Amino acid sequence: MTTAGTTPIIEMRDINKSFGAVQALKNVSLHLMPGEILGLVGDNSAGKSTLMKVMTGAYLRDAGEVLVGGQQTHFRSPQDSRALGVEMIYQDFALCGNMDIGQNIFLGRWPRRMGLFVDREKMYANAGEVLRRLKVDVNSVYQKVESLSGGRQQSVAIARAISFNPKVVVLDEPTANLSVMATERLLETMAELKRQGVAQIIISHRLTDIFEVGDRIMVLKRGQNVGERYIRNTSEKEVLELIVSGTPETRLSADEAEGREAVS
């Protein structure tokens, strides 16, 4: 639990986004506290991925504000958000299957010797350090990614994001195609990131996973925020009711939410 008055690590205020005549987001606000895990849920047309793509600069917002550490930002690409510590891991992982684990973790930014040659020794040593930080076991950092299970590929995608030392990691349906065992390992990895102070947002249809590791949950419906709950103060049943038939609530600011949590 965060301390009342703490500045959100990232905050979105009254975000609007349209695609032609379709308004995907309408005055959506979101805040994420340092080290917090927020579940972002809703049906398939709720606007979850659109909101996160606005957050990370993949989409430009039509209106609204995005603040990182209390400072206004104007992301125009994912590179802009990455520079301020925001990473998004997409559902397809975006890995190169014909390359090995170490190459994927440092793809496009391989360490070099004398500015010319790839420092392979340093690259693989650093890859091993990132995997150890996440407490992920692999046979070898030289193993081709295409030979890995879905769960291990997910771990490599997370390791690549963590290698940028982010403050915020967004995971898009991270457990959708994983086995039960791989899902458990992933949730353990998310808990480890939380212990290391990395804030996370999970886009997911699997409420059970969010309730296992999350601190707070936010529900979108037809591009609007229809409710927020602390995990400890709600149930899957209540969240499902919001997803199915919720109407927009008066949204709490970060400070108001902390105050309500303190007296609950």
Short mmCIF file of C-alpha atoms in Angstrom, two decimals:
data_model
loop_
_atom_site.label_atom_id
_atom_site.label_comp_id
_atom_site.label_asym_id
_atom_site.label_seq_id
_atom_site.Cartn_x
_atom_site.Cartn_y
_atom_site.Cartn_z
CA MET A 1 0.00 0.00 0.00
CA THR A 2 1.29 3.46 -0.86
CA THR A 3 1.42 6.47 1.43
CA ALA A 4 -1.27 9.14 1.09
CA GLY A 5 0.03 12.07 -0.91
CA THR A 6 2.56 10.04 -2.89
CA THR A 7 2.84 11.26 -6.48
CA PRO A 8 1.61 8.69 -9.01
CA ILE A 9 4.40 7.20 -11.09
CA ILE A 10 2.13 7.74 -14.07
CA GLU A 11 -1.21 9.50 -14.44
CA MET A 12 -3.64 9.96 -17.33
CA ARG A 13 -6.27 12.69 -17.14
CA ASP A 14 -9.43 12.90 -19.26
CA ILE A 15 -8.01 11.01 -22.23
CA ASN A 16 -10.03 11.07 -25.45
CA LYS A 17 -9.24 9.07 -28.57
CA SER A 18 -11.30 8.56 -31.73
CA PHE A 19 -10.79 6.55 -34.88
CA GLY A 20 -12.93 8.28 -37.49
CA ALA A 21 -16.51 8.30 -36.20
CA VAL A 22 -15.74 5.78 -33.45
CA GLN A 23 -14.84 7.25 -30.06
CA ALA A 24 -12.64 4.61 -28.44
CA LEU A 25 -11.92 6.57 -25.24
CA LYS A 26 -14.05 9.24 -23.57
CA ASN A 27 -12.58 11.27 -20.70
CA VAL A 28 -10.71 8.30 -19.23
CA SER A 29 -8.46 8.94 -16.26
CA LEU A 30 -6.02 6.52 -14.64
CA HIS A 31 -3.33 6.69 -12.01
CA LEU A 32 -0.65 4.18 -11.01
CA MET A 33 1.30 4.43 -7.79
CA PRO A 34 4.97 3.42 -7.41
CA GLY A 35 5.28 -0.36 -7.05
CA GLU A 36 1.53 -0.91 -7.54
CA ILE A 37 -0.05 -3.63 -9.69
CA LEU A 38 -3.20 -2.40 -11.41
CA GLY A 39 -5.56 -4.72 -13.28
CA LEU A 40 -7.26 -3.15 -16.31
CA VAL A 41 -10.37 -5.09 -17.32
CA GLY A 42 -13.42 -4.85 -19.55
CA ASP A 43 -14.98 -6.50 -22.59
CA ASN A 44 -13.30 -6.71 -26.00
CA SER A 45 -14.44 -3.24 -27.10
CA ALA A 46 -13.82 -1.48 -23.79
CA GLY A 47 -10.73 0.48 -24.89
CA LYS A 48 -8.11 -1.19 -22.67
CA SER A 49 -5.39 -1.66 -25.28
CA THR A 50 -6.14 1.72 -26.84
CA LEU A 51 -5.64 3.43 -23.48
CA MET A 52 -2.32 1.66 -22.95
CA LYS A 53 -1.16 2.49 -26.48
CA VAL A 54 -1.90 6.14 -25.74
CA MET A 55 0.08 5.81 -22.51
CA THR A 56 3.09 4.37 -24.33
CA GLY A 57 3.00 6.68 -27.36
CA ALA A 58 1.89 4.09 -29.92
CA TYR A 59 -1.26 6.21 -30.40
CA LEU A 60 -1.47 9.98 -30.10
CA ARG A 61 -4.28 11.18 -27.84
CA ASP A 62 -6.90 13.60 -29.14
CA ALA A 63 -7.27 15.32 -25.78
CA GLY A 64 -6.18 14.92 -22.17
CA GLU A 65 -2.90 14.80 -20.26
CA VAL A 66 -0.28 12.18 -19.44
CA LEU A 67 2.04 12.83 -16.49
CA VAL A 68 5.08 10.82 -15.41
CA GLY A 69 6.26 11.54 -11.88
CA GLY A 70 3.97 14.58 -11.83
CA GLN A 71 5.48 16.08 -14.99
CA GLN A 72 3.44 16.52 -18.17
CA THR A 73 4.66 14.50 -21.12
CA HIS A 74 3.93 14.38 -24.84
CA PHE A 75 4.81 10.91 -26.06
CA ARG A 76 4.94 10.66 -29.85
CA SER A 77 6.34 7.14 -30.03
CA PRO A 78 7.11 4.16 -27.78
CA GLN A 79 10.73 5.34 -27.78
CA ASP A 80 9.61 8.51 -25.97
CA SER A 81 7.81 6.55 -23.26
CA ARG A 82 10.71 4.10 -22.93
CA ALA A 83 13.07 7.01 -22.29
CA LEU A 84 10.94 7.91 -19.25
CA GLY A 85 10.71 4.34 -17.97
CA VAL A 86 7.46 3.00 -19.45
CA GLU A 87 7.52 -0.37 -21.24
CA MET A 88 4.70 -2.39 -22.84
CA ILE A 89 4.84 -6.12 -23.52
CA TYR A 90 2.40 -7.11 -26.24
CA GLN A 91 0.45 -10.34 -26.40
CA ASP A 92 2.54 -11.69 -29.30
CA PHE A 93 5.80 -10.96 -27.37
CA ALA A 94 7.42 -9.43 -30.54
CA LEU A 95 10.43 -11.77 -30.37
CA CYS A 96 12.69 -13.03 -33.17
CA GLY A 97 12.36 -16.80 -33.06
CA ASN A 98 15.50 -17.51 -35.10
CA MET A 99 17.68 -15.58 -32.63
CA ASP A 100 18.78 -16.75 -29.21
CA ILE A 101 17.71 -15.48 -25.80
CA GLY A 102 20.63 -13.09 -25.32
CA GLN A 103 20.22 -11.58 -28.79
CA ASN A 104 16.50 -11.03 -28.20
CA ILE A 105 16.98 -9.34 -24.85
CA PHE A 106 19.40 -6.81 -26.37
CA LEU A 107 17.99 -6.72 -29.90
CA GLY A 108 18.94 -3.49 -31.64
CA ARG A 109 21.22 -2.31 -28.85
CA TRP A 110 23.90 -4.97 -28.63
CA PRO A 111 26.89 -3.86 -26.56
CA ARG A 112 29.94 -3.16 -28.71
CA ARG A 113 33.71 -3.20 -28.40
CA MET A 114 35.63 -0.27 -29.84
CA GLY A 115 32.34 0.98 -31.23
CA LEU A 116 32.43 -1.56 -34.05
CA PHE A 117 32.15 -5.17 -32.93
CA VAL A 118 29.36 -6.79 -30.92
CA ASP A 119 30.67 -7.61 -27.45
CA ARG A 120 29.04 -11.02 -27.30
CA GLU A 121 30.61 -11.92 -23.96
CA LYS A 122 29.17 -8.83 -22.30
CA MET A 123 25.78 -9.28 -24.02
CA TYR A 124 25.30 -12.84 -22.78
CA ALA A 125 26.61 -12.03 -19.32
CA ASN A 126 24.15 -9.13 -19.03
CA ALA A 127 21.31 -11.31 -20.35
CA GLY A 128 22.06 -13.87 -17.67
CA GLU A 129 22.00 -11.13 -15.01
CA VAL A 130 18.57 -9.91 -16.13
CA LEU A 131 17.16 -13.45 -16.05
CA ARG A 132 18.61 -14.02 -12.58
CA ARG A 133 17.06 -10.76 -11.42
CA LEU A 134 13.69 -12.12 -12.52
CA LYS A 135 14.52 -15.54 -11.02
CA VAL A 136 13.92 -17.17 -14.41
CA ASP A 137 15.73 -20.44 -15.14
CA VAL A 138 16.64 -21.27 -18.75
CA ASN A 139 18.92 -23.96 -20.09
CA SER A 140 21.17 -21.44 -21.80
CA VAL A 141 21.13 -17.83 -22.96
CA TYR A 142 22.32 -19.24 -26.30
CA GLN A 143 19.06 -21.20 -26.78
CA LYS A 144 16.94 -20.19 -29.79
CA VAL A 145 13.72 -18.48 -28.75
CA GLU A 146 11.64 -20.54 -31.21
CA SER A 147 12.54 -23.66 -29.21
CA LEU A 148 11.09 -22.24 -25.98
CA SER A 149 7.64 -22.85 -24.55
CA GLY A 150 5.11 -20.01 -24.51
CA GLY A 151 5.84 -19.38 -20.85
CA ARG A 152 9.58 -19.13 -21.42
CA GLN A 153 9.08 -16.82 -24.38
CA GLN A 154 6.96 -14.61 -22.14
CA SER A 155 9.84 -14.55 -19.64
CA VAL A 156 12.26 -13.47 -22.37
CA ALA A 157 9.90 -10.67 -23.41
CA ILE A 158 9.70 -9.49 -19.79
CA ALA A 159 13.48 -9.75 -19.44
CA ARG A 160 13.92 -7.55 -22.52
CA ALA A 161 11.58 -4.94 -21.03
CA ILE A 162 13.33 -5.09 -17.65
CA SER A 163 16.74 -4.64 -19.29
CA PHE A 164 15.67 -1.03 -19.94
CA ASN A 165 15.24 -0.56 -16.14
CA PRO A 166 11.62 0.63 -16.43
CA LYS A 167 9.52 2.21 -13.73
CA VAL A 168 6.29 0.91 -15.29
CA VAL A 169 5.61 -2.30 -17.22
CA VAL A 170 2.33 -2.86 -19.09
CA LEU A 171 1.43 -6.48 -19.88
CA ASP A 172 -1.24 -7.14 -22.52
CA GLU A 173 -3.11 -10.40 -21.79
CA PRO A 174 0.06 -11.98 -20.38
CA THR A 175 -1.51 -15.31 -19.37
CA ALA A 176 -3.94 -15.75 -22.28
CA ASN A 177 -2.05 -18.60 -23.98
CA LEU A 178 -0.08 -20.02 -21.08
CA SER A 179 -0.44 -23.33 -19.28
CA VAL A 180 -1.39 -23.40 -15.62
CA MET A 181 2.24 -23.96 -14.60
CA ALA A 182 3.53 -21.20 -16.89
CA THR A 183 0.86 -18.84 -15.54
CA GLU A 184 2.00 -19.54 -11.98
CA ARG A 185 5.60 -18.79 -12.95
CA LEU A 186 4.56 -15.55 -14.63
CA LEU A 187 2.59 -14.40 -11.59
CA GLU A 188 5.63 -15.17 -9.44
CA THR A 189 7.74 -13.03 -11.80
CA MET A 190 5.24 -10.18 -11.50
CA ALA A 191 5.36 -10.44 -7.71
CA GLU A 192 9.16 -10.32 -7.88
CA LEU A 193 9.03 -7.17 -10.02
CA LYS A 194 6.70 -5.61 -7.47
CA ARG A 195 9.19 -6.40 -4.70
CA GLN A 196 11.80 -4.60 -6.78
CA GLY A 197 9.56 -1.52 -6.97
CA VAL A 198 8.42 -1.86 -10.60
CA ALA A 199 4.81 -0.71 -11.08
CA GLN A 200 2.72 -2.84 -13.44
CA ILE A 201 -0.55 -2.68 -15.37
CA ILE A 202 -2.16 -5.97 -16.45
CA ILE A 203 -4.69 -6.02 -19.26
CA SER A 204 -6.53 -9.29 -18.73
CA HIS A 205 -9.81 -11.16 -18.99
CA ARG A 206 -8.66 -13.55 -16.26
CA LEU A 207 -9.83 -11.97 -13.03
CA THR A 208 -8.35 -14.81 -10.97
CA ASP A 209 -4.83 -13.79 -12.03
CA ILE A 210 -5.43 -10.13 -11.17
CA PHE A 211 -6.89 -11.02 -7.80
CA GLU A 212 -3.83 -13.15 -7.03
CA VAL A 213 -1.19 -10.46 -7.59
CA GLY A 214 -3.02 -7.14 -8.02
CA ASP A 215 -3.51 -4.23 -5.64
CA ARG A 216 -6.28 -2.43 -7.48
CA ILE A 217 -8.59 -3.02 -10.43
CA MET A 218 -10.10 -0.59 -12.94
CA VAL A 219 -13.02 -1.38 -15.26
CA LEU A 220 -13.55 0.13 -18.70
CA LYS A 221 -16.79 -0.15 -20.66
CA ARG A 222 -17.39 1.38 -24.09
CA GLY A 223 -14.37 3.63 -23.67
CA GLN A 224 -15.28 4.95 -20.22
CA ASN A 225 -14.07 4.24 -16.71
CA VAL A 226 -17.02 2.62 -14.91
CA GLY A 227 -15.34 1.73 -11.64
CA GLU A 228 -12.21 1.22 -9.56
CA ARG A 229 -11.78 -1.08 -6.58
CA TYR A 230 -9.01 -2.15 -4.25
CA ILE A 231 -8.61 -5.91 -4.56
CA ARG A 232 -8.80 -6.36 -0.80
CA ASN A 233 -12.18 -4.61 -0.70
CA THR A 234 -13.97 -6.27 -3.61
CA SER A 235 -14.79 -9.62 -5.19
CA GLU A 236 -14.69 -11.14 -8.65
CA LYS A 237 -18.50 -11.09 -8.63
CA GLU A 238 -18.62 -7.33 -8.05
CA VAL A 239 -16.07 -6.68 -10.78
CA LEU A 240 -17.97 -8.90 -13.24
CA GLU A 241 -21.13 -6.90 -12.52
CA LEU A 242 -19.27 -3.70 -13.40
CA ILE A 243 -17.96 -5.24 -16.62
CA VAL A 244 -21.41 -6.40 -17.70
CA SER A 245 -23.68 -3.58 -16.61
CA GLY A 246 -21.60 -0.86 -14.97
CA THR A 247 -22.30 2.82 -15.38
CA PRO A 248 -19.60 5.47 -14.99
CA GLU A 249 -18.81 6.37 -11.39
CA THR A 250 -17.29 9.55 -10.06
CA ARG A 251 -13.62 8.79 -10.36
CA LEU A 252 -11.35 9.15 -7.34
CA SER A 253 -8.13 11.10 -7.62
CA ALA A 254 -4.97 9.37 -6.42
CA ASP A 255 -5.08 11.19 -3.07
CA GLU A 256 -8.80 10.53 -2.57
CA ALA A 257 -8.32 6.85 -3.34
CA GLU A 258 -5.52 6.64 -0.80
CA GLY A 259 -7.68 8.36 1.80
CA ARG A 260 -10.55 5.94 1.23
CA GLU A 261 -8.16 2.98 1.46
CA ALA A 262 -6.74 4.28 4.73
CA VAL A 263 -10.12 4.28 6.45
CA SER A 264 -11.43 1.03 4.93
#
